[in-house]
Amino acid sequence: MRWQGQQLGTADAAALPGLERLDGLVRSVTTPEFAGITFHEVMAKSALNRVPGASAMPFDWTVNPYRGCTHACTYCFARGTHEYLDLDAGRDFDSQIIVKVNVADVLAKELRRGTWARDPVMLGTNTDPYQRAEGRYRLLPGIVSALAESGTPLSILTKGTLLRRDLPLLRDAAASVPVSIALSIAVFDDALQAVVEPGTPTAAARLDTVRAATEAGFRVTVFLMPILPHLTDSISALDDALARIRAAGAARVVFGALHLRPGVKPWFLQWLGREHPELVSSYLGLYPGASVTAPKPYRSWLAKRVRPLLRVHGLDGHEEDDAPRRSAVPGLAARRAVVTTSRGRAAEEAARLF
Ligand code: SF4
């Protein structure tokens, strides 16, 4: 099917098996502009996802306009969420994208409720809000406007350079509500980035986005994570990354080692066996069985390596696990602040909120 000539309200009989579990499926769409990708457009019934009170997530509310992500990071924590739709956590996660086409309208209605307390809302907890599809669907402007008009603080975490499109809008929003922006940049070696995060913009392009957001007046956080054992954890790699982050004008850095969650580990190890077979046994040693995080000694070793480099480059920063569940970030200090940290852990829980 092509984009042109599509009418909302017609279901596509060619929709994938399993998508009958998606309430509100309107149509499934392919286009030459996105070769190999199918967008499944749905009419969402709700937009705001509440995070359970006991959750480790550092915020109470999320909005996720997309499920699946064409950025296709091999290590993506959210892969397992596609299995809830009877889609697989590998190629389907990268290529079968669920689009909540009415998310901004539904959100605006929810924000008008008298009970809405204007708690901060996080965008980008589960899949990337500025993935390539956003260039076509343009859902974020409506979401940002709805949040700002309702007096709701917001925080964005992305690998997408498309964020630059919305900087004027975000700057306007920041005049009325706290707005926090974070870019995720984990791999600064272009050859490695092209195979481990094949759908993402280059590190240089993302650093340009950090620069543009900084020039627009934001204090931008860079998530230097996940740091990949034996691939991106050398002193020279970390030094290069932090020097470039600093040069781009970022205000602070959050770093952390790779997490490998159930649903992700098999796909990541498959990739590793193909690209770096010499590292497979080492990774199996670091992430044995069902273990999700690298062992404490590795994380301590990594922190001892990164912290002095942060100081050398004059960067504020901390390890993902160092932040309290709720602490202030610039621009959100006056409210219950969104802490832009622990994305992997947070996202795992957010996945259950769809
Ligand atoms: S950008 Fe984020 S959500 Fe998208 S594939 Fe990569 S890690 Fe997953």
mmCIF file of C-alpha atoms and ligand atoms in Angstrom:
data_model
loop_
_atom_site.group_PDB
_atom_site.id
_atom_site.type_symbol
_atom_site.label_atom_id
_atom_site.label_comp_id
_atom_site.label_asym_id
_atom_site.label_seq_id
_atom_site.Cartn_x
_atom_site.Cartn_y
_atom_site.Cartn_z
ATOM 1 C CA MET A 1 0.000 0.000 0.000
ATOM 2 C CA ARG A 2 1.164 3.554 -0.638
ATOM 3 C CA TRP A 3 0.827 6.603 1.523
ATOM 4 C CA GLN A 4 -1.086 8.544 -1.071
ATOM 5 C CA GLY A 5 -4.703 7.662 -1.435
ATOM 6 C CA GLN A 6 -4.955 6.070 1.988
ATOM 7 C CA GLN A 7 -8.077 6.821 3.936
ATOM 8 C CA LEU A 8 -8.368 6.361 7.671
ATOM 9 C CA GLY A 9 -11.089 4.008 8.712
ATOM 10 C CA THR A 10 -10.297 1.166 6.334
ATOM 11 C CA ALA A 11 -8.730 -1.917 7.817
ATOM 12 C CA ASP A 12 -6.064 -3.681 5.777
ATOM 13 C CA ALA A 13 -6.792 -7.339 5.314
ATOM 14 C CA ALA A 14 -3.055 -7.900 4.868
ATOM 15 C CA ALA A 15 -2.313 -6.900 8.456
ATOM 16 C CA LEU A 16 0.105 -9.290 10.119
ATOM 17 C CA PRO A 17 -1.113 -12.189 12.216
ATOM 18 C CA GLY A 18 -1.181 -11.098 15.828
ATOM 19 C CA LEU A 19 -2.173 -7.529 15.078
ATOM 20 C CA GLU A 20 -5.752 -8.427 15.844
ATOM 21 C CA ARG A 21 -4.472 -7.969 19.385
ATOM 22 C CA LEU A 22 -4.016 -4.305 18.582
ATOM 23 C CA ASP A 23 -7.258 -2.563 19.405
ATOM 24 C CA GLY A 24 -8.010 0.203 16.971
ATOM 25 C CA LEU A 25 -5.912 -0.976 14.044
ATOM 26 C CA VAL A 26 -6.860 1.244 11.134
ATOM 27 C CA ARG A 27 -4.529 0.158 8.362
ATOM 28 C CA SER A 28 -1.085 -1.176 7.599
ATOM 29 C CA VAL A 29 1.027 0.916 5.264
ATOM 30 C CA THR A 30 4.250 0.520 3.289
ATOM 31 C CA THR A 31 5.976 3.134 1.185
ATOM 32 C CA PRO A 32 9.111 3.230 -0.993
ATOM 33 C CA GLU A 33 10.401 6.017 1.234
ATOM 34 C CA PHE A 34 10.679 3.457 4.058
ATOM 35 C CA ALA A 35 11.732 0.307 2.233
ATOM 36 C CA GLY A 36 11.164 -2.847 4.261
ATOM 37 C CA ILE A 37 9.143 -1.068 6.951
ATOM 38 C CA THR A 38 5.424 -1.502 7.618
ATOM 39 C CA PHE A 39 3.551 1.046 9.675
ATOM 40 C CA HIS A 40 0.479 -0.210 11.508
ATOM 41 C CA GLU A 41 -1.669 2.809 12.257
ATOM 42 C CA VAL A 42 -3.899 2.525 15.304
ATOM 43 C CA MET A 43 -6.442 4.761 16.985
ATOM 44 C CA ALA A 44 -5.256 4.825 20.597
ATOM 45 C CA LYS A 45 -7.797 4.907 23.399
ATOM 46 C CA SER A 46 -5.369 6.520 25.849
ATOM 47 C CA ALA A 47 -2.121 8.427 25.615
ATOM 48 C CA LEU A 48 -0.877 9.017 29.161
ATOM 49 C CA ASN A 49 0.624 5.906 30.740
ATOM 50 C CA ARG A 50 0.810 5.947 34.512
ATOM 51 C CA VAL A 51 3.859 4.388 36.112
ATOM 52 C CA PRO A 52 3.005 2.324 39.192
ATOM 53 C CA GLY A 53 3.898 4.080 42.445
ATOM 54 C CA ALA A 54 6.350 1.391 43.513
ATOM 55 C CA SER A 55 8.169 1.511 40.214
ATOM 56 C CA ALA A 56 11.869 2.269 39.947
ATOM 57 C CA MET A 57 11.049 4.632 37.102
ATOM 58 C CA PRO A 58 12.115 8.179 37.864
ATOM 59 C CA PHE A 59 8.852 9.729 36.663
ATOM 60 C CA ASP A 60 5.136 9.035 36.979
ATOM 61 C CA TRP A 61 3.819 9.500 33.449
ATOM 62 C CA THR A 62 4.937 8.625 29.951
ATOM 63 C CA VAL A 63 3.604 9.095 26.430
ATOM 64 C CA ASN A 64 4.842 6.741 23.702
ATOM 65 C CA PRO A 65 3.503 7.489 20.214
ATOM 66 C CA TYR A 66 5.298 4.543 18.561
ATOM 67 C CA ARG A 67 5.950 0.873 19.306
ATOM 68 C CA GLY A 68 8.900 -0.732 17.577
ATOM 69 C CA CYS A 69 11.783 1.432 16.405
ATOM 70 C CA THR A 70 13.546 1.738 13.063
ATOM 71 C CA HIS A 71 16.707 2.868 14.820
ATOM 72 C CA ALA A 72 17.153 -0.887 15.229
ATOM 73 C CA CYS A 73 19.728 -0.872 18.037
ATOM 74 C CA THR A 74 20.808 -4.464 18.583
ATOM 75 C CA TYR A 75 20.881 -3.962 22.355
ATOM 76 C CA CYS A 76 17.473 -2.223 22.568
ATOM 77 C CA PHE A 77 15.816 -2.932 25.922
ATOM 78 C CA ALA A 78 12.320 -2.562 24.436
ATOM 79 C CA ARG A 79 12.589 -5.431 21.949
ATOM 80 C CA GLY A 80 10.734 -7.861 24.175
ATOM 81 C CA THR A 81 7.642 -5.639 24.152
ATOM 82 C CA HIS A 82 6.941 -6.586 20.538
ATOM 83 C CA GLU A 83 6.368 -10.155 21.639
ATOM 84 C CA TYR A 84 3.172 -8.996 23.377
ATOM 85 C CA LEU A 85 1.846 -8.445 19.853
ATOM 86 C CA ASP A 86 2.949 -11.855 18.573
ATOM 87 C CA LEU A 87 5.678 -10.061 16.630
ATOM 88 C CA ASP A 88 9.292 -11.028 17.145
ATOM 89 C CA ALA A 89 11.795 -8.997 19.127
ATOM 90 C CA GLY A 90 14.322 -8.952 16.271
ATOM 91 C CA ARG A 91 13.544 -7.929 12.706
ATOM 92 C CA ASP A 92 9.839 -7.277 13.464
ATOM 93 C CA PHE A 93 10.761 -4.804 16.202
ATOM 94 C CA ASP A 94 12.853 -2.881 13.651
ATOM 95 C CA SER A 95 10.381 -3.047 10.787
ATOM 96 C CA GLN A 96 6.788 -3.448 12.090
ATOM 97 C CA ILE A 97 6.066 -0.080 13.662
ATOM 98 C CA ILE A 98 2.844 0.668 15.515
ATOM 99 C CA VAL A 99 1.814 4.316 15.112
ATOM 100 C CA LYS A 100 -0.773 5.880 17.420
ATOM 101 C CA VAL A 101 -2.034 8.330 14.839
ATOM 102 C CA ASN A 102 -4.484 10.103 17.159
ATOM 103 C CA VAL A 103 -2.172 10.269 20.185
ATOM 104 C CA ALA A 104 -2.017 14.080 20.368
ATOM 105 C CA ASP A 105 -5.817 14.496 20.318
ATOM 106 C CA VAL A 106 -6.318 11.809 22.949
ATOM 107 C CA LEU A 107 -3.570 13.339 25.086
ATOM 108 C CA ALA A 108 -5.098 16.826 24.852
ATOM 109 C CA LYS A 109 -8.420 15.430 26.103
ATOM 110 C CA GLU A 110 -6.740 13.608 28.985
ATOM 111 C CA LEU A 111 -4.830 16.739 29.985
ATOM 112 C CA ARG A 112 -8.062 18.756 30.123
ATOM 113 C CA ARG A 113 -9.459 16.531 32.849
ATOM 114 C CA GLY A 114 -9.893 18.367 36.137
ATOM 115 C CA THR A 115 -8.033 15.572 37.893
ATOM 116 C CA TRP A 116 -4.817 16.046 35.887
ATOM 117 C CA ALA A 117 -2.174 17.235 38.395
ATOM 118 C CA ARG A 118 0.375 18.404 35.785
ATOM 119 C CA ASP A 119 3.036 15.963 36.900
ATOM 120 C CA PRO A 120 6.054 15.809 34.561
ATOM 121 C CA VAL A 121 5.671 13.591 31.497
ATOM 122 C CA MET A 122 8.547 11.718 29.871
ATOM 123 C CA LEU A 123 8.712 11.138 26.116
ATOM 124 C CA GLY A 124 11.013 8.395 24.873
ATOM 125 C CA THR A 125 10.889 5.862 27.667
ATOM 126 C CA ASN A 126 10.023 2.933 25.474
ATOM 127 C CA THR A 127 10.792 3.628 21.850
ATOM 128 C CA ASP A 128 12.319 6.660 20.247
ATOM 129 C CA PRO A 129 9.815 9.488 19.698
ATOM 130 C CA TYR A 130 12.046 11.029 17.005
ATOM 131 C CA GLN A 131 12.631 7.853 14.999
ATOM 132 C CA ARG A 132 12.348 8.251 11.225
ATOM 133 C CA ALA A 133 8.591 7.682 11.162
ATOM 134 C CA GLU A 134 8.137 10.941 13.037
ATOM 135 C CA GLY A 135 9.257 12.809 9.925
ATOM 136 C CA ARG A 136 6.147 11.490 8.198
ATOM 137 C CA TYR A 137 3.613 11.356 11.009
ATOM 138 C CA ARG A 138 4.592 14.541 12.896
ATOM 139 C CA LEU A 139 3.019 13.414 16.164
ATOM 140 C CA LEU A 140 5.456 15.172 18.504
ATOM 141 C CA PRO A 141 4.430 18.772 17.743
ATOM 142 C CA GLY A 142 0.863 18.014 18.820
ATOM 143 C CA ILE A 143 2.080 16.182 21.917
ATOM 144 C CA VAL A 144 4.474 18.963 22.953
ATOM 145 C CA SER A 145 1.840 21.645 22.355
ATOM 146 C CA ALA A 146 -0.780 19.751 24.336
ATOM 147 C CA LEU A 147 1.591 19.310 27.281
ATOM 148 C CA ALA A 148 2.754 22.928 27.253
ATOM 149 C CA GLU A 149 -0.756 24.341 26.907
ATOM 150 C CA SER A 150 -1.889 22.279 29.882
ATOM 151 C CA GLY A 151 1.020 23.499 32.040
ATOM 152 C CA THR A 152 2.678 20.073 32.127
ATOM 153 C CA PRO A 153 6.513 19.824 32.360
ATOM 154 C CA LEU A 154 8.061 17.471 29.823
ATOM 155 C CA SER A 155 11.270 15.618 29.222
ATOM 156 C CA ILE A 156 12.517 14.116 25.949
ATOM 157 C CA LEU A 157 15.139 11.402 25.408
ATOM 158 C CA THR A 158 16.085 10.530 21.833
ATOM 159 C CA LYS A 159 18.710 9.408 19.356
ATOM 160 C CA GLY A 160 16.852 11.227 16.598
ATOM 161 C CA THR A 161 18.219 14.336 14.923
ATOM 162 C CA LEU A 162 14.656 15.143 13.901
ATOM 163 C CA LEU A 163 14.430 16.811 17.293
ATOM 164 C CA ARG A 164 15.953 19.849 15.585
ATOM 165 C CA ARG A 165 12.752 20.340 13.601
ATOM 166 C CA ASP A 166 10.885 20.972 16.848
ATOM 167 C CA LEU A 167 13.430 23.175 18.655
ATOM 168 C CA PRO A 168 11.469 26.399 18.011
ATOM 169 C CA LEU A 169 8.334 24.729 19.359
ATOM 170 C CA LEU A 170 10.223 23.323 22.352
ATOM 171 C CA ARG A 171 11.710 26.728 23.063
ATOM 172 C CA ASP A 172 8.226 28.238 23.045
ATOM 173 C CA ALA A 173 7.035 25.442 25.330
ATOM 174 C CA ALA A 174 9.955 26.114 27.696
ATOM 175 C CA ALA A 175 8.635 29.653 28.171
ATOM 176 C CA SER A 176 5.620 28.222 29.984
ATOM 177 C CA VAL A 177 6.727 24.833 31.384
ATOM 178 C CA PRO A 178 10.048 23.165 32.301
ATOM 179 C CA VAL A 179 11.396 21.249 29.286
ATOM 180 C CA SER A 180 14.311 18.828 29.569
ATOM 181 C CA ILE A 181 16.176 17.430 26.547
ATOM 182 C CA ALA A 182 18.565 14.465 26.475
ATOM 183 C CA LEU A 183 20.361 12.828 23.527
ATOM 184 C CA SER A 184 21.442 9.216 23.688
ATOM 185 C CA ILE A 185 24.882 8.767 22.069
ATOM 186 C CA ALA A 186 26.633 5.537 22.940
ATOM 187 C CA VAL A 187 28.847 4.640 19.992
ATOM 188 C CA PHE A 188 31.316 7.161 18.569
ATOM 189 C CA ASP A 189 33.086 4.785 16.178
ATOM 190 C CA ASP A 190 31.187 5.163 12.887
ATOM 191 C CA ALA A 191 31.934 1.641 11.647
ATOM 192 C CA LEU A 192 30.690 0.077 14.885
ATOM 193 C CA GLN A 193 27.666 2.394 15.063
ATOM 194 C CA ALA A 194 26.627 1.373 11.558
ATOM 195 C CA VAL A 195 26.335 -2.262 12.582
ATOM 196 C CA VAL A 196 25.214 -2.046 16.188
ATOM 197 C CA GLU A 197 22.657 0.780 15.690
ATOM 198 C CA PRO A 198 22.080 0.570 11.933
ATOM 199 C CA GLY A 199 19.030 2.848 11.801
ATOM 200 C CA THR A 200 20.391 5.693 13.903
ATOM 201 C CA PRO A 201 21.942 8.967 12.807
ATOM 202 C CA THR A 202 25.737 9.108 13.241
ATOM 203 C CA ALA A 203 27.265 10.283 16.489
ATOM 204 C CA ALA A 204 28.409 13.435 14.659
ATOM 205 C CA ALA A 205 24.836 14.192 13.582
ATOM 206 C CA ARG A 206 23.556 13.646 17.092
ATOM 207 C CA LEU A 207 26.299 15.879 18.508
ATOM 208 C CA ASP A 208 25.196 18.555 16.033
ATOM 209 C CA THR A 209 21.724 18.166 17.518
ATOM 210 C CA VAL A 210 23.148 18.616 21.026
ATOM 211 C CA ARG A 211 24.845 21.780 19.754
ATOM 212 C CA ALA A 212 21.661 23.081 18.158
ATOM 213 C CA ALA A 213 19.595 22.408 21.283
ATOM 214 C CA THR A 214 22.250 24.085 23.427
ATOM 215 C CA GLU A 215 22.250 27.113 21.140
ATOM 216 C CA ALA A 216 18.462 27.157 21.430
ATOM 217 C CA GLY A 217 18.918 27.657 25.172
ATOM 218 C CA PHE A 218 18.575 24.128 26.573
ATOM 219 C CA ARG A 219 20.971 22.481 29.020
ATOM 220 C CA VAL A 220 21.293 19.163 27.231
ATOM 221 C CA THR A 221 22.124 15.846 28.885
ATOM 222 C CA VAL A 222 23.945 13.160 26.897
ATOM 223 C CA PHE A 223 23.341 9.529 27.776
ATOM 224 C CA LEU A 224 26.665 7.804 27.162
ATOM 225 C CA MET A 225 25.055 4.413 27.403
ATOM 226 C CA PRO A 226 25.020 1.581 26.912
ATOM 227 C CA ILE A 227 28.797 1.308 27.142
ATOM 228 C CA LEU A 228 29.638 -2.012 25.465
ATOM 229 C CA PRO A 229 32.264 -4.178 27.193
ATOM 230 C CA HIS A 230 35.388 -4.617 25.039
ATOM 231 C CA LEU A 231 33.874 -2.530 22.264
ATOM 232 C CA THR A 232 33.444 1.005 23.604
ATOM 233 C CA ASP A 233 34.959 0.891 27.097
ATOM 234 C CA SER A 234 38.634 1.590 26.329
ATOM 235 C CA ILE A 235 40.150 4.750 27.777
ATOM 236 C CA SER A 236 40.767 6.117 24.300
ATOM 237 C CA ALA A 237 37.144 5.482 23.213
ATOM 238 C CA LEU A 238 35.710 7.050 26.364
ATOM 239 C CA ASP A 239 38.125 9.975 26.196
ATOM 240 C CA ASP A 240 37.183 10.647 22.572
ATOM 241 C CA ALA A 241 33.461 10.392 23.379
ATOM 242 C CA LEU A 242 33.629 12.778 26.318
ATOM 243 C CA ALA A 243 35.802 15.282 24.439
ATOM 244 C CA ARG A 244 33.246 15.391 21.632
ATOM 245 C CA ILE A 245 30.316 15.618 24.034
ATOM 246 C CA ARG A 246 32.000 18.517 25.777
ATOM 247 C CA ALA A 247 32.791 20.239 22.474
ATOM 248 C CA ALA A 248 29.122 19.974 21.492
ATOM 249 C CA GLY A 249 28.167 21.960 24.584
ATOM 250 C CA ALA A 250 26.333 19.311 26.599
ATOM 251 C CA ALA A 251 25.661 20.256 30.196
ATOM 252 C CA ARG A 252 26.065 16.806 31.694
ATOM 253 C CA VAL A 253 26.542 13.113 31.029
ATOM 254 C CA VAL A 254 24.843 9.994 32.343
ATOM 255 C CA PHE A 255 26.804 6.814 31.736
ATOM 256 C CA GLY A 256 26.148 3.131 32.221
ATOM 257 C CA ALA A 257 27.133 -0.323 31.047
ATOM 258 C CA LEU A 258 25.070 -2.489 28.739
ATOM 259 C CA HIS A 259 21.947 -4.172 30.110
ATOM 260 C CA LEU A 260 20.791 -7.358 28.391
ATOM 261 C CA ARG A 261 17.210 -8.153 29.236
ATOM 262 C CA PRO A 262 15.230 -11.260 28.434
ATOM 263 C CA GLY A 263 13.969 -10.899 24.882
ATOM 264 C CA VAL A 264 17.015 -8.832 23.941
ATOM 265 C CA LYS A 265 19.875 -11.119 24.898
ATOM 266 C CA PRO A 266 19.350 -13.762 22.177
ATOM 267 C CA TRP A 267 19.219 -11.120 19.431
ATOM 268 C CA PHE A 268 22.243 -9.280 20.774
ATOM 269 C CA LEU A 269 24.292 -12.464 21.129
ATOM 270 C CA GLN A 270 23.299 -13.474 17.610
ATOM 271 C CA TRP A 271 24.612 -10.118 16.356
ATOM 272 C CA LEU A 272 27.767 -10.458 18.459
ATOM 273 C CA GLY A 273 28.426 -13.938 17.093
ATOM 274 C CA ARG A 274 28.187 -12.547 13.577
ATOM 275 C CA GLU A 275 30.202 -9.352 14.048
ATOM 276 C CA HIS A 276 32.543 -10.168 16.934
ATOM 277 C CA PRO A 277 32.619 -13.934 17.508
ATOM 278 C CA GLU A 278 35.799 -13.537 19.549
ATOM 279 C CA LEU A 279 33.795 -11.698 22.242
ATOM 280 C CA VAL A 280 30.917 -14.146 22.688
ATOM 281 C CA SER A 281 32.451 -16.165 25.506
ATOM 282 C CA SER A 282 33.450 -13.014 27.353
ATOM 283 C CA TYR A 283 29.883 -11.653 27.130
ATOM 284 C CA LEU A 284 28.455 -14.979 28.284
ATOM 285 C CA GLY A 285 30.754 -14.640 31.280
ATOM 286 C CA LEU A 286 29.612 -11.079 31.980
ATOM 287 C CA TYR A 287 25.903 -11.798 31.404
ATOM 288 C CA PRO A 288 25.427 -15.449 32.351
ATOM 289 C CA GLY A 289 21.993 -17.088 32.241
ATOM 290 C CA ALA A 290 19.187 -14.667 33.023
ATOM 291 C CA SER A 291 21.436 -11.919 34.393
ATOM 292 C CA VAL A 292 20.555 -8.520 32.996
ATOM 293 C CA THR A 293 23.308 -6.239 34.248
ATOM 294 C CA ALA A 294 27.062 -6.528 34.022
ATOM 295 C CA PRO A 295 28.555 -7.701 37.303
ATOM 296 C CA LYS A 296 29.254 -5.129 40.000
ATOM 297 C CA PRO A 297 33.049 -5.400 39.651
ATOM 298 C CA TYR A 298 32.789 -4.508 35.957
ATOM 299 C CA ARG A 299 30.485 -1.563 36.675
ATOM 300 C CA SER A 300 32.793 -0.308 39.442
ATOM 301 C CA TRP A 301 35.789 -0.683 37.115
ATOM 302 C CA LEU A 302 33.926 1.270 34.445
ATOM 303 C CA ALA A 303 32.917 4.050 36.842
ATOM 304 C CA LYS A 304 36.522 4.394 38.033
ATOM 305 C CA ARG A 305 37.529 4.755 34.412
ATOM 306 C CA VAL A 306 34.843 7.300 33.413
ATOM 307 C CA ARG A 307 34.755 9.597 36.443
ATOM 308 C CA PRO A 308 38.301 10.972 36.089
ATOM 309 C CA LEU A 309 37.680 11.523 32.388
ATOM 310 C CA LEU A 310 34.544 13.502 33.194
ATOM 311 C CA ARG A 311 36.655 15.723 35.411
ATOM 312 C CA VAL A 312 39.361 16.082 32.755
ATOM 313 C CA HIS A 313 36.762 17.293 30.295
ATOM 314 C CA GLY A 314 35.013 19.538 32.813
ATOM 315 C CA LEU A 315 31.727 17.687 32.495
ATOM 316 C CA ASP A 316 29.091 17.212 35.153
ATOM 317 C CA GLY A 317 27.962 13.608 35.182
ATOM 318 C CA HIS A 318 27.127 10.458 37.022
ATOM 319 C CA GLU A 319 26.495 6.756 36.594
ATOM 320 C CA GLU A 320 22.905 5.773 35.813
ATOM 321 C CA ASP A 321 22.460 4.014 39.138
ATOM 322 C CA ASP A 322 23.822 6.935 41.161
ATOM 323 C CA ALA A 323 20.775 9.154 40.843
ATOM 324 C CA PRO A 324 17.979 9.029 43.394
ATOM 325 C CA ARG A 325 14.555 8.092 42.052
ATOM 326 C CA ARG A 326 13.471 11.709 42.127
ATOM 327 C CA SER A 327 15.942 14.524 41.958
ATOM 328 C CA ALA A 328 16.026 17.752 40.106
ATOM 329 C CA VAL A 329 17.334 18.324 36.648
ATOM 330 C CA PRO A 330 17.834 21.825 35.294
ATOM 331 C CA GLY A 331 14.519 23.374 34.494
ATOM 332 C CA LEU A 332 12.459 20.952 36.496
ATOM 333 C CA ALA A 333 13.729 21.721 39.957
ATOM 334 C CA ALA A 334 10.614 23.503 41.093
ATOM 335 C CA ARG A 335 8.369 20.517 40.487
ATOM 336 C CA ARG A 336 8.535 16.805 41.063
ATOM 337 C CA ALA A 337 11.351 16.529 38.639
ATOM 338 C CA VAL A 338 11.923 14.100 35.825
ATOM 339 C CA VAL A 339 15.312 12.475 36.247
ATOM 340 C CA THR A 340 16.686 11.553 32.862
ATOM 341 C CA THR A 341 18.439 8.403 33.979
ATOM 342 C CA SER A 342 18.158 4.629 34.161
ATOM 343 C CA ARG A 343 16.423 4.488 30.838
ATOM 344 C CA GLY A 344 16.814 0.803 30.349
ATOM 345 C CA ARG A 345 15.309 -0.154 33.656
ATOM 346 C CA ALA A 346 12.616 2.460 33.326
ATOM 347 C CA ALA A 347 11.743 1.406 29.831
ATOM 348 C CA GLU A 348 11.338 -2.199 30.807
ATOM 349 C CA GLU A 349 8.611 -1.138 33.168
ATOM 350 C CA ALA A 350 7.156 1.354 30.732
ATOM 351 C CA ALA A 351 6.719 -1.472 28.265
ATOM 352 C CA ARG A 352 4.021 -2.900 30.466
ATOM 353 C CA LEU A 353 2.076 0.345 30.382
ATOM 354 C CA PHE A 354 0.843 0.255 26.818
HETATM 355 S S1 SF4 B 1 16.657 4.278 19.591
HETATM 356 FE FE1 SF4 B 1 16.067 3.520 21.576
HETATM 357 S S2 SF4 B 1 14.057 2.629 21.268
HETATM 358 FE FE2 SF4 B 1 14.990 2.819 19.256
HETATM 359 S S3 SF4 B 1 15.964 0.867 18.870
HETATM 360 FE FE3 SF4 B 1 17.505 2.218 19.774
HETATM 361 S S4 SF4 B 1 17.438 1.799 21.980
HETATM 362 FE FE4 SF4 B 1 15.544 0.970 21.068
#
